[in-house]
mmCIF file of C-alpha atoms in Angstrom:
data_model
loop_
_atom_site.group_PDB
_atom_site.id
_atom_site.type_symbol
_atom_site.label_atom_id
_atom_site.label_comp_id
_atom_site.label_asym_id
_atom_site.label_seq_id
_atom_site.Cartn_x
_atom_site.Cartn_y
_atom_site.Cartn_z
ATOM 1 C CA MET A 1 -90.129 -43.687 -113.652
ATOM 2 C CA GLY A 2 -88.346 -40.532 -112.629
ATOM 3 C CA THR A 3 -89.657 -36.986 -112.634
ATOM 4 C CA SER A 4 -87.985 -33.590 -112.904
ATOM 5 C CA SER A 5 -89.075 -32.857 -109.304
ATOM 6 C CA GLY A 6 -86.667 -35.602 -108.204
ATOM 7 C CA THR A 7 -89.471 -37.960 -107.184
ATOM 8 C CA ARG A 8 -89.016 -41.507 -108.470
ATOM 9 C CA ILE A 9 -91.981 -43.874 -108.653
ATOM 10 C CA VAL A 10 -92.327 -47.651 -108.925
ATOM 11 C CA LEU A 11 -95.883 -48.833 -109.543
ATOM 12 C CA GLY A 12 -96.748 -52.432 -108.798
ATOM 13 C CA HIS A 13 -99.853 -53.607 -110.644
ATOM 14 C CA TRP A 14 -100.382 -57.238 -109.706
ATOM 15 C CA GLU A 15 -103.041 -59.151 -111.639
ATOM 16 C CA ARG A 16 -102.394 -62.265 -109.525
ATOM 17 C CA SER A 17 -100.858 -62.621 -106.071
ATOM 18 C CA PRO A 18 -101.492 -64.452 -102.789
ATOM 19 C CA PHE A 19 -103.442 -61.289 -101.823
ATOM 20 C CA GLY A 20 -105.535 -61.246 -104.999
ATOM 21 C CA ALA A 21 -105.235 -58.512 -107.612
ATOM 22 C CA PHE A 22 -103.912 -55.209 -106.245
ATOM 23 C CA SER A 23 -101.756 -52.193 -107.031
ATOM 24 C CA ASP A 24 -99.240 -50.416 -104.814
ATOM 25 C CA VAL A 25 -96.837 -47.512 -105.213
ATOM 26 C CA MET A 26 -93.261 -47.215 -103.992
ATOM 27 C CA LEU A 27 -92.171 -43.602 -104.136
ATOM 28 C CA GLU A 28 -88.840 -41.972 -103.280
ATOM 29 C CA ARG A 29 -88.778 -38.211 -102.867
ATOM 30 C CA ALA A 30 -85.888 -35.986 -103.935
ATOM 31 C CA ASP A 31 -84.762 -35.777 -100.275
ATOM 32 C CA GLY A 32 -84.502 -39.589 -100.120
ATOM 33 C CA GLU A 33 -87.637 -40.361 -98.110
ATOM 34 C CA ARG A 34 -89.038 -43.727 -99.234
ATOM 35 C CA LEU A 35 -92.822 -44.174 -99.064
ATOM 36 C CA LEU A 36 -95.122 -47.115 -99.662
ATOM 37 C CA LEU A 37 -98.737 -46.477 -100.670
ATOM 38 C CA ALA A 38 -100.607 -49.772 -100.233
ATOM 39 C CA PRO A 39 -104.308 -50.645 -100.549
ATOM 40 C CA THR A 40 -104.637 -52.815 -97.417
ATOM 41 C CA ARG A 41 -102.791 -53.381 -94.138
ATOM 42 C CA GLU A 42 -102.064 -56.979 -95.203
ATOM 43 C CA VAL A 43 -100.390 -55.836 -98.440
ATOM 44 C CA ALA A 44 -98.575 -53.015 -96.615
ATOM 45 C CA ASP A 45 -97.178 -55.424 -94.024
ATOM 46 C CA PHE A 46 -95.955 -57.920 -96.625
ATOM 47 C CA VAL A 47 -94.419 -55.316 -98.958
ATOM 48 C CA SER A 48 -92.778 -53.382 -96.102
ATOM 49 C CA GLY A 49 -91.417 -56.691 -94.787
ATOM 50 C CA THR A 50 -89.771 -57.267 -98.165
ATOM 51 C CA TYR A 51 -88.576 -53.736 -99.011
ATOM 52 C CA THR A 52 -87.376 -50.754 -96.949
ATOM 53 C CA PHE A 53 -89.538 -47.656 -96.397
ATOM 54 C CA ASP A 54 -89.434 -44.633 -94.121
ATOM 55 C CA THR A 55 -93.205 -44.176 -94.304
ATOM 56 C CA VAL A 56 -96.032 -46.637 -95.015
ATOM 57 C CA ARG A 57 -99.542 -45.421 -95.817
ATOM 58 C CA VAL A 58 -102.635 -47.556 -96.337
ATOM 59 C CA VAL A 59 -104.704 -45.682 -98.921
ATOM 60 C CA PRO A 60 -107.054 -46.591 -101.769
ATOM 61 C CA VAL A 61 -104.960 -47.358 -104.855
ATOM 62 C CA GLY A 62 -106.664 -47.306 -108.252
ATOM 63 C CA VAL A 63 -105.126 -47.947 -111.663
ATOM 64 C CA GLY A 64 -106.736 -47.501 -115.065
ATOM 65 C CA VAL A 65 -105.263 -48.454 -118.424
ATOM 66 C CA THR A 66 -106.554 -47.195 -121.783
ATOM 67 C CA ASP A 67 -104.412 -48.053 -124.796
ATOM 68 C CA ARG A 68 -100.937 -46.742 -123.858
ATOM 69 C CA THR A 69 -102.076 -44.396 -121.075
ATOM 70 C CA TRP A 70 -102.063 -45.358 -117.404
ATOM 71 C CA THR A 71 -103.764 -43.361 -114.657
ATOM 72 C CA VAL A 72 -102.973 -43.935 -110.998
ATOM 73 C CA GLY A 73 -104.675 -42.572 -107.906
ATOM 74 C CA ALA A 74 -103.138 -43.488 -104.541
ATOM 75 C CA GLY A 75 -104.024 -41.246 -101.624
ATOM 76 C CA SER A 76 -102.526 -37.852 -102.455
ATOM 77 C CA LEU A 77 -100.778 -39.179 -105.601
ATOM 78 C CA ASP A 78 -102.394 -38.393 -108.948
ATOM 79 C CA LEU A 79 -100.319 -39.828 -111.781
ATOM 80 C CA ARG A 80 -100.690 -40.272 -115.516
ATOM 81 C CA PHE A 81 -98.097 -41.791 -117.827
ATOM 82 C CA THR A 82 -97.899 -42.965 -121.416
ATOM 83 C CA THR A 83 -95.857 -45.813 -122.829
ATOM 84 C CA GLY A 84 -94.158 -45.925 -126.218
ATOM 85 C CA ARG A 85 -93.573 -48.692 -128.719
ATOM 86 C CA ARG A 86 -91.739 -51.853 -127.693
ATOM 87 C CA GLN A 87 -88.051 -51.793 -128.608
ATOM 88 C CA LEU A 88 -85.528 -54.610 -129.202
ATOM 89 C CA LEU A 89 -85.091 -55.625 -125.541
ATOM 90 C CA GLY A 90 -88.863 -55.658 -125.055
ATOM 91 C CA LEU A 91 -89.274 -57.898 -128.098
ATOM 92 C CA ALA A 92 -86.648 -60.304 -126.745
ATOM 93 C CA LEU A 93 -88.299 -60.406 -123.308
ATOM 94 C CA ARG A 94 -91.715 -61.174 -124.844
ATOM 95 C CA ALA A 95 -90.224 -64.417 -126.173
ATOM 96 C CA VAL A 96 -89.545 -65.671 -122.611
ATOM 97 C CA PRO A 97 -92.182 -68.311 -121.712
ATOM 98 C CA GLY A 98 -94.049 -67.706 -118.458
ATOM 99 C CA ALA A 99 -93.027 -71.095 -117.047
ATOM 100 C CA LEU A 100 -89.368 -70.153 -117.536
ATOM 101 C CA ALA A 101 -89.775 -66.617 -116.109
ATOM 102 C CA ARG A 102 -91.190 -68.121 -112.882
ATOM 103 C CA ARG A 103 -88.083 -70.211 -112.216
ATOM 104 C CA PRO A 104 -85.511 -68.749 -109.806
ATOM 105 C CA ALA A 105 -82.774 -70.503 -111.828
ATOM 106 C CA TRP A 106 -83.749 -68.350 -114.838
ATOM 107 C CA SER A 107 -83.258 -65.215 -112.723
ATOM 108 C CA ALA A 108 -79.754 -66.441 -111.868
ATOM 109 C CA VAL A 109 -79.006 -66.735 -115.598
ATOM 110 C CA THR A 110 -80.444 -63.312 -116.476
ATOM 111 C CA ASP A 111 -78.971 -61.348 -113.537
ATOM 112 C CA PRO A 112 -75.518 -60.761 -115.140
ATOM 113 C CA LEU A 113 -77.190 -59.669 -118.393
ATOM 114 C CA ALA A 114 -79.575 -57.311 -116.580
ATOM 115 C CA ARG A 115 -76.669 -55.729 -114.695
ATOM 116 C CA LEU A 116 -74.767 -55.253 -117.956
ATOM 117 C CA LEU A 117 -77.647 -53.861 -120.032
ATOM 118 C CA LEU A 118 -79.560 -51.878 -117.376
ATOM 119 C CA SER A 119 -77.381 -50.213 -114.739
ATOM 120 C CA GLY A 120 -78.679 -50.833 -111.219
ATOM 121 C CA VAL A 121 -81.137 -53.551 -112.280
ATOM 122 C CA ARG A 122 -80.903 -56.937 -110.584
ATOM 123 C CA THR A 123 -83.086 -59.985 -111.167
ATOM 124 C CA ARG A 124 -82.295 -61.737 -107.873
ATOM 125 C CA GLY A 125 -81.161 -60.810 -104.414
ATOM 126 C CA SER A 126 -81.737 -60.739 -100.681
ATOM 127 C CA ALA A 127 -84.902 -58.986 -99.623
ATOM 128 C CA GLY A 128 -86.021 -57.898 -96.164
ATOM 129 C CA GLY A 129 -86.896 -60.353 -93.411
ATOM 130 C CA GLY A 130 -84.430 -62.967 -94.678
ATOM 131 C CA ARG A 131 -86.419 -63.379 -97.889
ATOM 132 C CA ARG A 132 -84.944 -64.101 -101.322
ATOM 133 C CA GLU A 133 -86.489 -62.440 -104.361
ATOM 134 C CA TYR A 134 -86.402 -63.322 -108.061
ATOM 135 C CA TYR A 135 -87.671 -61.326 -111.052
ATOM 136 C CA GLY A 136 -88.476 -62.909 -114.415
ATOM 137 C CA ALA A 137 -89.007 -60.138 -116.990
ATOM 138 C CA GLN A 138 -91.323 -60.793 -119.934
ATOM 139 C CA ASP A 139 -91.794 -57.379 -121.516
ATOM 140 C CA LEU A 140 -90.386 -53.856 -121.485
ATOM 141 C CA LEU A 141 -91.986 -50.696 -122.867
ATOM 142 C CA PRO A 142 -90.460 -47.231 -122.600
ATOM 143 C CA VAL A 143 -92.419 -44.617 -120.662
ATOM 144 C CA ARG A 144 -92.639 -41.546 -122.919
ATOM 145 C CA ALA A 145 -94.469 -38.976 -120.774
ATOM 146 C CA VAL A 146 -95.586 -38.457 -117.187
ATOM 147 C CA SER A 147 -97.642 -35.853 -115.372
ATOM 148 C CA GLY A 148 -99.146 -35.627 -111.953
ATOM 149 C CA THR A 149 -99.043 -34.340 -108.415
ATOM 150 C CA PHE A 150 -98.098 -35.717 -105.027
ATOM 151 C CA GLU A 151 -99.454 -33.994 -101.925
ATOM 152 C CA GLY A 152 -100.584 -31.075 -104.080
ATOM 153 C CA THR A 153 -97.160 -30.418 -105.650
ATOM 154 C CA GLY A 154 -96.461 -31.026 -109.332
ATOM 155 C CA LEU A 155 -94.131 -33.895 -110.179
ATOM 156 C CA GLY A 156 -92.754 -32.164 -113.260
ATOM 157 C CA VAL A 157 -91.914 -33.951 -116.491
ATOM 158 C CA LEU A 158 -90.403 -37.344 -117.225
ATOM 159 C CA ALA A 159 -86.770 -37.788 -116.145
ATOM 160 C CA PRO A 160 -84.355 -40.680 -115.631
ATOM 161 C CA VAL A 161 -84.662 -42.727 -112.437
ATOM 162 C CA GLU A 162 -81.657 -40.964 -110.885
ATOM 163 C CA PRO A 163 -80.446 -41.414 -108.320
ATOM 164 C CA PRO A 164 -81.491 -45.080 -108.256
ATOM 165 C CA VAL A 165 -84.341 -45.979 -105.910
ATOM 166 C CA ARG A 166 -83.330 -47.635 -102.631
ATOM 167 C CA PHE A 167 -86.277 -49.842 -101.665
ATOM 168 C CA GLY A 168 -84.501 -53.176 -102.014
ATOM 169 C CA PHE A 169 -81.456 -54.925 -103.468
ATOM 170 C CA GLY A 170 -81.717 -53.271 -106.897
ATOM 171 C CA SER A 171 -83.240 -50.319 -108.696
ATOM 172 C CA ALA A 172 -85.567 -49.797 -111.618
ATOM 173 C CA PRO A 173 -83.993 -49.100 -115.023
ATOM 174 C CA ALA A 174 -82.645 -45.528 -115.282
ATOM 175 C CA GLY A 175 -84.661 -45.131 -118.480
ATOM 176 C CA PRO A 176 -88.310 -44.894 -117.364
ATOM 177 C CA ALA A 177 -90.042 -48.109 -118.360
ATOM 178 C CA LEU A 178 -93.036 -50.352 -117.893
ATOM 179 C CA THR A 179 -91.799 -53.880 -117.258
ATOM 180 C CA ARG A 180 -93.954 -56.999 -117.019
ATOM 181 C CA ILE A 181 -92.354 -59.347 -114.511
ATOM 182 C CA THR A 182 -93.086 -62.439 -112.498
ATOM 183 C CA THR A 183 -91.870 -61.867 -108.953
ATOM 184 C CA THR A 184 -91.047 -64.850 -106.777
ATOM 185 C CA ILE A 185 -90.405 -64.247 -103.080
ATOM 186 C CA VAL A 186 -89.054 -67.105 -101.016
ATOM 187 C CA LEU A 187 -89.830 -66.587 -97.354
ATOM 188 C CA ALA A 188 -87.179 -67.216 -94.722
ATOM 189 C CA SER A 189 -87.446 -70.702 -93.262
ATOM 190 C CA GLY A 190 -87.775 -71.241 -89.554
#
């Protein structure tokens, strides 16, 4: 999601991963500084080995979800956002079976469509450390409102994710959204 302060935020909320369940925050300030807020050193090392950051902080990261409202606390970030009703693209993505979404070949099929429908979005690409990354989307909900502070300064109101975030090979959708994805990262061999 984007904010009127120019800060753009990507929240990762992983129910299952090789590290167990965890949440992390990738944040890009208006001046272009890219920060990772991760809950453990192990998660921080893996995520910063996959994406590019100027600053990495290991801080407690907590996420709560009640109905359509999400609350996030990560170090000096206090964030609250609300999702809206699923639209046509979200309905189509919900029809994608999990077994299909996990296949890198599916990401190759969906990448041209993602690029066409959602400027800056990619579903496959080269990640840091020689890794390859694949995203299989299975849902999309619009984010309708955001509020919060980072380091004691207000984030402002909801805004497009502009300019695009620069953590990896692609950006988040310009229209603030909550996307359920399966991420597959293939580590470099050798």
